[in-house]
Amino acid sequence: SSADGGLCIRLSEVAETAKLRLSFDGSDDYDPRSLLLNVDRSRSPVTLRFEPPPATLALEREQHSIWVVSKADVIVSLEPQKLSISLFLRELTGQETELGKVNVSLGQRAQFLVPSASLGAPGPAQLIARFKGTASLSSADTWTPVVRTTQVTLALEGPPSVDNSGGVRLELSAVSLAGPVPTGSVEALSSGRSIASSPIRDGRAALNLVLAGDPGPA
């Protein structure tokens, strides 16, 4: 395969219709995987790709432009070939949500304008583009990993409190557009040096700071 994981397989002798299974045995770093392909030589094969492939989707934006390009190795008709391409969001649980459908001619770029409100909660997911196929064009799909991001706002829940040892305790809230931040951590820095950290649980965190006093004259 290429550096980005792409590969091309050319088969010289395949029946008019066939089923092919591609298998990867796995390695120390990757799980095994298999893929079943339906081959129909009576229809021209179509490939889809994201161009450019989106890596991150910031939920603060009102909407995102997702572009998908279609291509066929062999054109079986002189007439313009029309495609209806659908875009889906797949969660890590396997649940899929349709984000839109665009009709384009073969070879054109399909633009999907996706509102951030339809992208769900922050975290990793997959974008999937699908074409169901026609009488002359085979079905096709492609996917790409994405990470949905959002800005987190930290705020004091009240005035700092001082304990008997002279330390300072800060009660903090951590929220985003999606609501309270469920997990993560907060770190306090002084002159670039870490002086305290605390886990975030259900949008709350508490930092216990021990501030160095005036060392006085050397």
Short mmCIF file of C-alpha atoms in Angstrom, two decimals:
data_model
loop_
_atom_site.label_atom_id
_atom_site.label_comp_id
_atom_site.label_asym_id
_atom_site.label_seq_id
_atom_site.Cartn_x
_atom_site.Cartn_y
_atom_site.Cartn_z
CA SER A 1 0.00 0.00 0.00
CA SER A 2 0.98 3.63 -0.30
CA ALA A 3 2.05 5.80 2.64
CA ASP A 4 -1.56 6.87 3.25
CA GLY A 5 -2.87 3.28 3.15
CA GLY A 6 -4.24 3.29 -0.43
CA LEU A 7 -3.76 0.34 -2.76
CA CYS A 8 -4.81 -0.81 -6.24
CA ILE A 9 -5.54 -4.39 -7.30
CA ARG A 10 -5.98 -5.31 -10.97
CA LEU A 11 -7.58 -8.67 -11.82
CA SER A 12 -7.31 -9.99 -15.38
CA GLU A 13 -9.88 -12.80 -15.19
CA VAL A 14 -13.12 -12.14 -13.34
CA ALA A 15 -16.63 -13.37 -14.18
CA GLU A 16 -19.27 -10.89 -15.34
CA THR A 17 -20.62 -10.83 -11.78
CA ALA A 18 -18.58 -11.99 -8.81
CA LYS A 19 -17.97 -11.52 -5.12
CA LEU A 20 -14.44 -10.81 -3.94
CA ARG A 21 -13.22 -10.87 -0.36
CA LEU A 22 -10.18 -8.78 0.60
CA SER A 23 -8.50 -9.77 3.86
CA PHE A 24 -5.79 -8.24 6.02
CA ASP A 25 -4.27 -10.66 8.54
CA GLY A 26 -3.41 -7.93 11.03
CA SER A 27 -0.13 -7.05 12.71
CA ASP A 28 1.25 -6.02 16.07
CA ASP A 29 -0.30 -2.56 15.65
CA TYR A 30 -3.45 -3.24 13.60
CA ASP A 31 -6.41 -5.59 13.97
CA PRO A 32 -7.32 -8.00 11.13
CA ARG A 33 -9.99 -6.81 8.72
CA SER A 34 -11.92 -8.22 5.76
CA LEU A 35 -14.07 -6.56 3.10
CA LEU A 36 -16.59 -8.18 0.74
CA LEU A 37 -16.83 -6.60 -2.73
CA ASN A 38 -19.56 -7.17 -5.31
CA VAL A 39 -18.19 -7.01 -8.85
CA ASP A 40 -20.53 -6.29 -11.77
CA ARG A 41 -18.61 -5.89 -15.05
CA SER A 42 -21.79 -4.88 -16.89
CA ARG A 43 -21.64 -1.53 -15.07
CA SER A 44 -18.79 0.96 -14.99
CA PRO A 45 -17.04 1.02 -11.59
CA VAL A 46 -17.21 4.34 -9.72
CA THR A 47 -14.82 5.64 -7.08
CA LEU A 48 -15.53 8.37 -4.54
CA ARG A 49 -13.05 10.37 -2.51
CA PHE A 50 -13.14 13.32 -0.14
CA GLU A 51 -11.25 16.28 -1.60
CA PRO A 52 -9.84 17.63 0.56
CA PRO A 53 -10.44 15.08 3.32
CA PRO A 54 -11.62 16.94 6.43
CA ALA A 55 -9.60 16.20 9.57
CA THR A 56 -11.32 18.33 12.22
CA LEU A 57 -14.81 19.82 12.41
CA ALA A 58 -15.03 22.77 14.82
CA LEU A 59 -18.51 22.85 16.32
CA GLU A 60 -18.25 26.62 16.87
CA ARG A 61 -18.65 27.13 13.12
CA GLU A 62 -22.17 27.51 11.79
CA GLN A 63 -21.62 25.00 8.97
CA HIS A 64 -18.92 23.07 7.12
CA SER A 65 -18.28 22.52 3.40
CA ILE A 66 -17.55 18.86 2.64
CA TRP A 67 -16.45 18.02 -0.91
CA VAL A 68 -16.69 14.60 -2.57
CA VAL A 69 -15.29 13.78 -6.03
CA SER A 70 -16.64 10.97 -8.24
CA LYS A 71 -14.74 9.18 -10.99
CA ALA A 72 -15.25 6.21 -13.34
CA ASP A 73 -12.37 4.34 -14.99
CA VAL A 74 -14.50 3.44 -18.04
CA ILE A 75 -17.36 5.53 -19.39
CA VAL A 76 -20.05 3.27 -20.85
CA SER A 77 -22.22 6.06 -22.26
CA LEU A 78 -21.63 9.28 -24.17
CA GLU A 79 -24.48 10.92 -22.26
CA PRO A 80 -23.66 12.75 -19.00
CA GLN A 81 -23.94 10.32 -16.10
CA LYS A 82 -25.89 11.61 -13.10
CA LEU A 83 -25.09 10.54 -9.55
CA SER A 84 -26.94 10.99 -6.28
CA ILE A 85 -24.35 10.97 -3.48
CA SER A 86 -25.35 10.78 0.19
CA LEU A 87 -23.22 11.85 3.15
CA PHE A 88 -23.42 10.08 6.52
CA LEU A 89 -21.88 10.56 9.96
CA ARG A 90 -20.98 7.30 11.73
CA GLU A 91 -20.38 7.28 15.49
CA LEU A 92 -17.95 4.85 17.14
CA THR A 93 -21.02 2.89 18.25
CA GLY A 94 -21.89 2.22 14.59
CA GLN A 95 -24.91 4.53 14.59
CA GLU A 96 -25.24 6.49 11.33
CA THR A 97 -26.94 9.81 10.62
CA GLU A 98 -27.59 11.09 7.10
CA LEU A 99 -26.21 14.63 6.70
CA GLY A 100 -27.37 15.36 3.16
CA LYS A 101 -27.72 14.28 -0.47
CA VAL A 102 -26.36 15.99 -3.59
CA ASN A 103 -27.02 15.27 -7.29
CA VAL A 104 -24.06 15.87 -9.62
CA SER A 105 -22.68 14.68 -12.95
CA LEU A 106 -19.98 12.03 -12.95
CA GLY A 107 -16.57 13.68 -12.49
CA GLN A 108 -17.94 16.75 -10.72
CA ARG A 109 -17.33 17.66 -7.10
CA ALA A 110 -20.34 17.38 -4.83
CA GLN A 111 -20.52 20.04 -2.11
CA PHE A 112 -22.30 19.27 1.14
CA LEU A 113 -23.11 22.19 3.46
CA VAL A 114 -23.34 20.52 6.86
CA PRO A 115 -24.65 22.51 9.86
CA SER A 116 -22.57 21.94 13.00
CA ALA A 117 -25.80 21.37 14.90
CA SER A 118 -26.21 18.05 13.02
CA LEU A 119 -22.73 16.75 13.92
CA GLY A 120 -23.50 15.60 17.45
CA ALA A 121 -21.12 15.78 20.41
CA PRO A 122 -17.35 16.43 20.33
CA GLY A 123 -15.14 13.41 19.68
CA PRO A 124 -13.99 11.06 16.89
CA ALA A 125 -16.32 9.82 14.16
CA GLN A 126 -16.36 8.90 10.46
CA LEU A 127 -17.75 10.67 7.43
CA ILE A 128 -19.09 8.30 4.77
CA ALA A 129 -20.03 9.16 1.18
CA ARG A 130 -22.26 6.65 -0.65
CA PHE A 131 -23.57 6.20 -4.18
CA LYS A 132 -26.20 3.47 -4.60
CA GLY A 133 -25.45 2.91 -8.29
CA THR A 134 -27.54 3.01 -11.47
CA ALA A 135 -28.21 0.72 -14.42
CA SER A 136 -24.86 1.73 -15.94
CA LEU A 137 -22.76 2.70 -12.88
CA SER A 138 -21.76 0.49 -9.96
CA SER A 139 -22.39 1.48 -6.36
CA ALA A 140 -19.52 3.02 -4.40
CA ASP A 141 -18.65 4.38 -0.99
CA THR A 142 -15.72 5.91 0.85
CA TRP A 143 -15.04 7.08 4.38
CA THR A 144 -12.63 9.28 6.29
CA PRO A 145 -11.97 9.75 10.02
CA VAL A 146 -12.79 13.13 11.58
CA VAL A 147 -12.60 14.68 15.03
CA ARG A 148 -15.32 17.05 16.18
CA THR A 149 -13.82 19.76 18.38
CA THR A 150 -15.20 22.52 20.56
CA GLN A 151 -13.76 25.26 22.74
CA VAL A 152 -13.95 24.79 26.50
CA THR A 153 -14.59 27.72 28.84
CA LEU A 154 -13.19 27.62 32.39
CA ALA A 155 -14.79 29.77 35.09
CA LEU A 156 -14.41 30.13 38.85
CA GLU A 157 -17.37 28.74 40.76
CA GLY A 158 -16.64 31.08 43.68
CA PRO A 159 -13.85 33.04 45.35
CA PRO A 160 -10.61 31.13 46.03
CA SER A 161 -10.36 29.63 49.51
CA VAL A 162 -7.22 29.34 51.66
CA ASP A 163 -6.53 26.27 53.79
CA ASN A 164 -4.53 26.00 57.03
CA SER A 165 -1.26 25.32 55.21
CA GLY A 166 -1.57 28.48 53.15
CA GLY A 167 -2.61 26.66 49.98
CA VAL A 168 -5.28 28.04 47.66
CA ARG A 169 -8.21 25.96 46.42
CA LEU A 170 -9.97 26.89 43.19
CA GLU A 171 -13.37 25.43 42.30
CA LEU A 172 -13.82 25.51 38.52
CA SER A 173 -16.52 24.79 35.96
CA ALA A 174 -15.67 23.52 32.46
CA VAL A 175 -18.38 23.95 29.81
CA SER A 176 -18.64 24.00 26.01
CA LEU A 177 -21.33 24.36 23.38
CA ALA A 178 -22.21 20.73 24.08
CA GLY A 179 -22.72 21.41 27.81
CA PRO A 180 -20.58 20.36 30.81
CA VAL A 181 -17.29 18.73 29.80
CA PRO A 182 -17.55 15.09 30.96
CA THR A 183 -13.82 14.24 31.20
CA GLY A 184 -10.38 15.76 30.81
CA SER A 185 -8.03 17.64 33.09
CA VAL A 186 -7.12 21.18 34.16
CA GLU A 187 -3.55 22.30 34.78
CA ALA A 188 -2.23 25.44 36.47
CA LEU A 189 1.03 26.91 35.18
CA SER A 190 3.37 29.45 36.76
CA SER A 191 6.17 30.83 34.58
CA GLY A 192 5.68 27.87 32.28
CA ARG A 193 5.97 25.39 35.16
CA SER A 194 3.15 23.08 36.18
CA ILE A 195 2.12 23.72 39.80
CA ALA A 196 -1.17 21.79 40.00
CA SER A 197 -3.55 19.64 38.00
CA SER A 198 -6.99 18.14 38.51
CA PRO A 199 -9.29 15.80 36.58
CA ILE A 200 -12.58 17.11 35.19
CA ARG A 201 -15.69 15.18 36.20
CA ASP A 202 -19.09 16.20 34.87
CA GLY A 203 -17.98 19.77 34.18
CA ARG A 204 -16.30 20.35 37.56
CA ALA A 205 -12.67 20.48 38.70
CA ALA A 206 -10.81 21.59 41.82
CA LEU A 207 -7.21 22.84 41.89
CA ASN A 208 -5.17 22.91 45.09
CA LEU A 209 -2.35 25.42 44.65
CA VAL A 210 0.68 25.65 46.90
CA LEU A 211 2.24 29.02 46.14
CA ALA A 212 5.88 29.57 47.02
CA GLY A 213 6.39 32.51 49.37
CA ASP A 214 8.98 35.25 49.14
CA PRO A 215 12.32 33.49 49.64
CA GLY A 216 13.84 36.70 51.03
CA PRO A 217 17.45 37.85 50.50
CA ALA A 218 19.92 35.18 49.49
#
